[in-house]
mmCIF file of C-alpha atoms and ligand atoms in Angstrom:
data_model
loop_
_atom_site.group_PDB
_atom_site.id
_atom_site.type_symbol
_atom_site.label_atom_id
_atom_site.label_comp_id
_atom_site.label_asym_id
_atom_site.label_seq_id
_atom_site.Cartn_x
_atom_site.Cartn_y
_atom_site.Cartn_z
ATOM 1 C CA MET A 1 21.982 -26.868 -62.152
ATOM 2 C CA THR A 2 19.396 -29.496 -61.269
ATOM 3 C CA ILE A 3 16.049 -29.810 -62.974
ATOM 4 C CA ASN A 4 14.853 -32.488 -60.581
ATOM 5 C CA PRO A 5 11.521 -31.035 -59.397
ATOM 6 C CA TYR A 6 11.449 -33.295 -56.337
ATOM 7 C CA GLU A 7 14.427 -31.425 -54.887
ATOM 8 C CA THR A 8 12.920 -27.984 -55.394
ATOM 9 C CA ASP A 9 11.891 -26.251 -52.139
ATOM 10 C CA GLY A 10 8.138 -26.233 -51.662
ATOM 11 C CA PHE A 11 7.468 -28.427 -54.711
ATOM 12 C CA TYR A 12 5.307 -31.018 -52.950
ATOM 13 C CA ASP A 13 3.398 -28.479 -50.800
ATOM 14 C CA ALA A 14 2.501 -26.273 -53.743
ATOM 15 C CA ALA A 15 1.467 -29.112 -56.035
ATOM 16 C CA LEU A 16 -0.548 -30.908 -53.359
ATOM 17 C CA ALA A 17 -2.282 -27.693 -52.312
ATOM 18 C CA ALA A 18 -3.345 -27.349 -55.948
ATOM 19 C CA GLY A 19 -4.731 -30.915 -55.941
ATOM 20 C CA ARG A 20 -2.089 -32.082 -58.426
ATOM 21 C CA HIS A 21 -1.062 -35.382 -56.786
ATOM 22 C CA ARG A 22 -1.450 -37.261 -60.075
ATOM 23 C CA ALA A 23 0.538 -34.715 -62.058
ATOM 24 C CA ILE A 24 3.420 -34.807 -59.545
ATOM 25 C CA VAL A 25 4.224 -38.376 -60.561
ATOM 26 C CA GLY A 26 3.998 -37.673 -64.268
ATOM 27 C CA GLY A 27 0.342 -38.271 -65.129
ATOM 28 C CA ARG A 28 -0.503 -41.190 -67.502
ATOM 29 C CA TRP A 29 -2.185 -42.482 -64.377
ATOM 30 C CA ASP A 30 -4.107 -45.576 -65.372
ATOM 31 C CA GLU A 31 -1.739 -46.772 -68.093
ATOM 32 C CA THR A 32 1.375 -46.532 -65.915
ATOM 33 C CA GLY A 33 -0.195 -48.172 -62.885
ATOM 34 C CA ARG A 34 -1.397 -51.052 -65.056
ATOM 35 C CA ILE A 35 2.043 -51.515 -66.633
ATOM 36 C CA ALA A 36 3.775 -51.595 -63.240
ATOM 37 C CA LEU A 37 1.355 -54.136 -61.755
ATOM 38 C CA ALA A 38 1.507 -56.326 -64.882
ATOM 39 C CA ALA A 39 5.321 -56.344 -64.694
ATOM 40 C CA LEU A 40 5.188 -57.412 -61.059
ATOM 41 C CA ILE A 41 2.703 -60.189 -61.769
ATOM 42 C CA GLU A 42 4.900 -61.361 -64.646
ATOM 43 C CA ALA A 43 7.793 -61.428 -62.161
ATOM 44 C CA GLY A 44 5.763 -63.753 -59.941
ATOM 45 C CA LEU A 45 3.902 -61.418 -57.583
ATOM 46 C CA ALA A 46 0.861 -63.226 -56.164
ATOM 47 C CA PRO A 47 -1.724 -61.931 -53.655
ATOM 48 C CA HIS A 48 -0.042 -63.663 -50.693
ATOM 49 C CA HIS A 49 3.315 -61.930 -51.348
ATOM 50 C CA HIS A 50 4.483 -58.737 -49.607
ATOM 51 C CA LEU A 51 5.271 -55.756 -51.849
ATOM 52 C CA LEU A 52 7.480 -52.736 -51.135
ATOM 53 C CA ASP A 53 6.781 -49.822 -53.525
ATOM 54 C CA ILE A 54 9.847 -47.545 -53.347
ATOM 55 C CA GLY A 55 9.275 -43.924 -54.396
ATOM 56 C CA ALA A 56 5.589 -44.792 -54.519
ATOM 57 C CA GLY A 57 4.387 -41.233 -55.133
ATOM 58 C CA ALA A 58 0.611 -40.809 -55.067
ATOM 59 C CA LEU A 59 0.002 -44.594 -55.234
ATOM 60 C CA ARG A 60 -0.376 -44.818 -59.030
ATOM 61 C CA LEU A 61 0.652 -48.455 -58.629
ATOM 62 C CA GLY A 62 -0.627 -48.716 -55.056
ATOM 63 C CA CYS A 63 -4.257 -48.055 -55.998
ATOM 64 C CA LYS A 64 -4.071 -51.200 -58.143
ATOM 65 C CA ALA A 65 -1.703 -53.288 -56.024
ATOM 66 C CA VAL A 66 -3.638 -52.822 -52.771
ATOM 67 C CA PRO A 67 -6.813 -54.525 -54.093
ATOM 68 C CA TYR A 68 -4.690 -57.242 -55.769
ATOM 69 C CA LEU A 69 -2.711 -58.128 -52.652
ATOM 70 C CA GLU A 70 -4.057 -59.553 -49.424
ATOM 71 C CA PRO A 71 -4.873 -56.749 -46.945
ATOM 72 C CA GLY A 72 -1.759 -55.381 -45.254
ATOM 73 C CA HIS A 73 0.653 -56.792 -47.840
ATOM 74 C CA TYR A 74 1.497 -53.432 -49.487
ATOM 75 C CA TRP A 75 4.222 -51.167 -48.082
ATOM 76 C CA ALA A 76 5.431 -47.932 -49.613
ATOM 77 C CA THR A 77 8.191 -45.382 -49.143
ATOM 78 C CA ASP A 78 8.684 -41.976 -50.742
ATOM 79 C CA ALA A 79 10.575 -38.744 -50.111
ATOM 80 C CA SER A 80 7.145 -37.226 -49.388
ATOM 81 C CA ARG A 81 4.665 -38.939 -47.071
ATOM 82 C CA ALA A 82 2.184 -36.156 -47.804
ATOM 83 C CA LEU A 83 2.172 -37.259 -51.449
ATOM 84 C CA MET A 84 1.478 -40.888 -50.525
ATOM 85 C CA LEU A 85 -1.282 -39.764 -48.151
ATOM 86 C CA ALA A 86 -2.859 -37.653 -50.906
ATOM 87 C CA GLY A 87 -3.035 -40.833 -52.979
ATOM 88 C CA TYR A 88 -4.310 -42.812 -49.997
ATOM 89 C CA HIS A 89 -7.216 -40.399 -49.466
ATOM 90 C CA ALA A 90 -8.086 -39.826 -53.135
ATOM 91 C CA GLU A 91 -7.250 -43.005 -55.012
ATOM 92 C CA LEU A 92 -7.966 -46.102 -52.929
ATOM 93 C CA ASP A 93 -11.340 -47.778 -53.518
ATOM 94 C CA ASP A 94 -11.143 -49.477 -50.124
ATOM 95 C CA PRO A 95 -8.730 -47.682 -47.756
ATOM 96 C CA GLY A 96 -9.478 -50.311 -45.112
ATOM 97 C CA ARG A 97 -7.118 -52.681 -46.958
ATOM 98 C CA LEU A 98 -4.095 -50.479 -46.189
ATOM 99 C CA ASP A 99 -2.922 -49.121 -42.834
ATOM 100 C CA PRO A 100 -1.540 -45.623 -43.586
ATOM 101 C CA ALA A 101 1.290 -46.425 -41.139
ATOM 102 C CA GLN A 102 2.640 -48.580 -43.993
ATOM 103 C CA LEU A 103 3.277 -45.411 -46.037
ATOM 104 C CA ILE A 104 6.709 -44.377 -44.780
ATOM 105 C CA GLU A 105 8.653 -41.211 -45.510
ATOM 106 C CA ASP A 106 12.184 -42.148 -46.579
ATOM 107 C CA ALA A 107 14.429 -40.271 -49.006
ATOM 108 C CA ASP A 108 17.548 -42.309 -48.155
ATOM 109 C CA PHE A 109 16.582 -45.862 -49.111
ATOM 110 C CA ALA A 110 16.916 -46.842 -45.461
ATOM 111 C CA PHE A 111 13.426 -48.439 -45.420
ATOM 112 C CA PRO A 112 12.767 -47.660 -41.742
ATOM 113 C CA GLY A 113 10.067 -49.842 -40.243
ATOM 114 C CA VAL A 114 9.604 -51.960 -43.374
ATOM 115 C CA PRO A 115 9.296 -55.593 -42.219
ATOM 116 C CA GLU A 116 11.703 -58.342 -43.214
ATOM 117 C CA ARG A 117 8.903 -60.329 -44.847
ATOM 118 C CA ILE A 118 8.966 -58.233 -48.064
ATOM 119 C CA THR A 119 9.148 -60.603 -51.074
ATOM 120 C CA HIS A 120 8.964 -58.158 -54.009
ATOM 121 C CA ALA A 121 10.073 -54.552 -54.420
ATOM 122 C CA ILE A 122 9.666 -52.036 -57.211
ATOM 123 C CA ALA A 123 10.981 -48.537 -57.897
ATOM 124 C CA PHE A 124 9.115 -47.323 -60.964
ATOM 125 C CA ALA A 125 10.243 -44.038 -62.552
ATOM 126 C CA VAL A 126 12.325 -43.152 -59.470
ATOM 127 C CA PHE A 127 15.980 -43.562 -60.470
ATOM 128 C CA PRO A 128 15.700 -41.458 -63.634
ATOM 129 C CA HIS A 129 15.438 -38.541 -61.181
ATOM 130 C CA LEU A 130 18.393 -39.464 -58.997
ATOM 131 C CA PRO A 131 22.172 -39.785 -59.369
ATOM 132 C CA ARG A 132 23.503 -43.316 -59.776
ATOM 133 C CA SER A 133 24.857 -43.349 -56.212
ATOM 134 C CA ARG A 134 21.231 -43.495 -54.987
ATOM 135 C CA LEU A 135 20.503 -46.590 -57.054
ATOM 136 C CA GLN A 136 23.669 -48.189 -55.708
ATOM 137 C CA LEU A 137 22.570 -47.350 -52.173
ATOM 138 C CA ALA A 138 19.130 -48.862 -52.765
ATOM 139 C CA LEU A 139 20.590 -52.016 -54.324
ATOM 140 C CA SER A 140 22.892 -52.401 -51.385
ATOM 141 C CA ARG A 141 20.337 -51.670 -48.641
ATOM 142 C CA LEU A 142 17.648 -53.904 -50.145
ATOM 143 C CA ARG A 143 19.895 -56.920 -49.515
ATOM 144 C CA ARG A 144 18.829 -56.813 -45.879
ATOM 145 C CA PHE A 145 15.425 -58.253 -46.879
ATOM 146 C CA ILE A 146 16.366 -61.887 -46.869
ATOM 147 C CA GLY A 147 13.044 -63.039 -48.334
ATOM 148 C CA LEU A 148 13.214 -60.593 -51.253
ATOM 149 C CA GLU A 149 12.784 -62.552 -54.495
ATOM 150 C CA LYS A 150 12.708 -59.761 -57.099
ATOM 151 C CA PHE A 151 13.430 -56.047 -57.273
ATOM 152 C CA LEU A 152 12.060 -54.274 -60.349
ATOM 153 C CA PHE A 153 13.289 -50.799 -61.279
ATOM 154 C CA THR A 154 13.372 -48.494 -64.269
ATOM 155 C CA VAL A 155 16.190 -46.351 -65.612
ATOM 156 C CA PHE A 156 17.081 -44.533 -68.793
ATOM 157 C CA LEU A 157 19.990 -45.980 -70.729
ATOM 158 C CA ALA A 158 22.317 -44.268 -73.177
ATOM 159 C CA PRO A 159 24.855 -45.859 -75.519
ATOM 160 C CA ASP A 160 28.431 -45.961 -74.150
ATOM 161 C CA ALA A 161 29.637 -43.320 -76.586
ATOM 162 C CA ALA A 162 26.904 -40.886 -75.513
ATOM 163 C CA ALA A 163 27.253 -41.368 -71.752
ATOM 164 C CA ALA A 164 28.777 -37.968 -71.053
ATOM 165 C CA MET A 165 26.520 -36.043 -73.429
ATOM 166 C CA PRO A 166 22.819 -35.192 -73.455
ATOM 167 C CA TYR A 167 21.020 -38.106 -75.105
ATOM 168 C CA ARG A 168 17.606 -37.970 -76.784
ATOM 169 C CA GLN A 169 15.509 -41.003 -75.819
ATOM 170 C CA ALA A 170 13.153 -42.599 -78.362
ATOM 171 C CA ASP A 171 10.128 -40.548 -77.292
ATOM 172 C CA GLY A 172 12.031 -37.273 -77.171
ATOM 173 C CA VAL A 173 13.042 -36.945 -73.485
ATOM 174 C CA VAL A 174 16.635 -35.683 -73.240
ATOM 175 C CA THR A 175 18.634 -37.430 -70.509
ATOM 176 C CA HIS A 176 22.047 -36.670 -68.986
ATOM 177 C CA GLY A 177 24.944 -38.383 -67.263
ATOM 178 C CA GLN A 178 25.327 -35.818 -64.492
ATOM 179 C CA ARG A 179 21.905 -34.278 -63.935
ATOM 180 C CA ALA A 180 18.236 -35.201 -64.006
ATOM 181 C CA PRO A 181 16.734 -36.843 -65.886
ATOM 182 C CA TYR A 182 19.692 -39.219 -65.580
ATOM 183 C CA HIS A 183 20.804 -41.989 -67.872
ATOM 184 C CA LEU A 184 23.188 -44.870 -67.212
ATOM 185 C CA ILE A 185 25.131 -47.079 -69.545
ATOM 186 C CA ALA A 186 24.193 -50.754 -69.533
ATOM 187 C CA GLY A 187 27.656 -52.080 -68.600
ATOM 188 C CA GLU A 188 27.969 -49.709 -65.679
ATOM 189 C CA LEU A 189 24.546 -50.710 -64.376
ATOM 190 C CA GLU A 190 25.389 -54.405 -64.694
ATOM 191 C CA GLU A 191 28.636 -53.908 -62.747
ATOM 192 C CA MET A 192 26.895 -51.907 -60.044
ATOM 193 C CA ALA A 193 24.209 -54.551 -59.586
ATOM 194 C CA GLN A 194 26.749 -57.368 -59.437
ATOM 195 C CA SER A 195 28.861 -55.543 -56.876
ATOM 196 C CA CYS A 196 25.757 -55.256 -54.670
ATOM 197 C CA GLY A 197 24.894 -58.949 -55.080
ATOM 198 C CA TRP A 198 22.195 -58.918 -57.773
ATOM 199 C CA HIS A 199 21.698 -60.626 -61.141
ATOM 200 C CA LEU A 200 19.971 -58.333 -63.634
ATOM 201 C CA ALA A 201 17.543 -59.160 -66.435
ATOM 202 C CA ARG A 202 16.419 -56.529 -68.919
ATOM 203 C CA SER A 203 12.766 -56.538 -69.959
ATOM 204 C CA THR A 204 11.595 -55.908 -73.514
ATOM 205 C CA ARG A 205 8.364 -54.358 -72.181
ATOM 206 C CA MET A 206 7.717 -50.892 -73.702
ATOM 207 C CA LEU A 207 7.516 -48.252 -70.962
ATOM 208 C CA PRO A 208 6.333 -44.637 -70.868
ATOM 209 C CA ARG A 209 9.027 -42.168 -72.001
ATOM 210 C CA GLY A 210 11.406 -44.887 -73.132
ATOM 211 C CA GLN A 211 12.515 -46.033 -69.677
ATOM 212 C CA ILE A 212 13.936 -49.547 -69.432
ATOM 213 C CA LEU A 213 12.679 -52.034 -66.861
ATOM 214 C CA PHE A 214 15.169 -54.287 -65.071
ATOM 215 C CA THR A 215 14.448 -57.187 -62.759
ATOM 216 C CA ALA A 216 17.100 -57.842 -60.140
ATOM 217 C CA THR A 217 17.325 -61.241 -58.452
ATOM 218 C CA PRO A 218 19.562 -61.723 -55.402
ATOM 219 C CA MET A 219 22.686 -63.831 -55.942
ATOM 220 C CA ALA A 220 22.570 -66.951 -53.831
HETATM 221 C C1 LIG B 301 7.923 -40.033 -61.352
HETATM 222 S S1 LIG B 301 7.451 -40.278 -59.705
HETATM 223 C C2 LIG B 301 7.031 -42.001 -59.722
HETATM 224 C C3 LIG B 301 6.157 -42.384 -58.563
HETATM 225 C C4 LIG B 301 5.680 -43.841 -58.573
HETATM 226 N N1 LIG B 301 6.783 -44.778 -58.514
HETATM 227 C C5 LIG B 301 4.814 -44.090 -59.787
HETATM 228 O O1 LIG B 301 5.274 -44.734 -60.739
HETATM 229 O O2 LIG B 301 3.706 -43.565 -59.793
HETATM 230 C C6 LIG B 301 8.994 -40.268 -58.796
HETATM 231 C C7 LIG B 301 8.789 -40.421 -57.303
HETATM 232 O O3 LIG B 301 10.070 -40.529 -56.668
HETATM 233 C C8 LIG B 301 9.980 -39.875 -55.422
HETATM 234 N N2 LIG B 301 11.345 -39.563 -54.980
HETATM 235 C C9 LIG B 301 12.187 -38.624 -55.474
HETATM 236 N N3 LIG B 301 13.363 -38.672 -54.800
HETATM 237 C C10 LIG B 301 13.254 -39.690 -53.896
HETATM 238 C C11 LIG B 301 14.111 -40.247 -52.899
HETATM 239 N N4 LIG B 301 15.364 -39.780 -52.703
HETATM 240 N N5 LIG B 301 13.682 -41.283 -52.153
HETATM 241 C C12 LIG B 301 12.415 -41.766 -52.323
HETATM 242 N N6 LIG B 301 11.548 -41.269 -53.239
HETATM 243 C C13 LIG B 301 11.962 -40.251 -54.012
HETATM 244 C C14 LIG B 301 9.118 -38.670 -55.692
HETATM 245 O O4 LIG B 301 8.545 -38.118 -54.524
HETATM 246 C C15 LIG B 301 8.079 -39.252 -56.639
HETATM 247 O O5 LIG B 301 6.983 -39.728 -55.944
#
């Protein structure tokens, strides 16, 4: 049984029709957007860079990144374009800084139409909802962006001994090895990243719900 809401038929339509675009991505709107942008800036993101926000949802980060970046330097993908457009219409102070064509529906980490000039990418609170094969796919497919300097992503971790069992994270969320919300073990994640050509660094930054932030840097 899956409890991943994003894979439930009609989930996006029903929630968007009810005006719940913020709730769909987990709420904690301002705090989470600020944390994600601060992490990117700490990783070197400057206004002239080009950002790809993977699984961008209702632009919780986008509504802060778009004014920070030079116009046109923000790109986003998500399984639901309608969700990104809801954020575009409701949350951007100056929609003229973002062409909605840069909000691209993509549930397969294929990044169709995203230009090669991307320098930074982030997937915040996305992989906790997806099996590890999706993270591997993303790590592998992101290597096509030859100018990509950093890829930031969050996951839940569990200790090796608890990998196969439900594991209670520090703030109470229970994660699982084989269903959402998913956890990984640190060694397995490290191996996966290396096999796809990335060095990983773990951040000590405290994140909502006890997720862990990693910064991946491409191997030379
Ligand atoms: C918890 S929300 C986080 C959204 C955004 N990153 C943020 O922090 O506000 C998870 C997002 O992942 C998206 N998502 C789920 N499965 C996906 C997939 N296979 N490919 C791309 N996005 C996906 C959902 O539509 C949702 O917007």
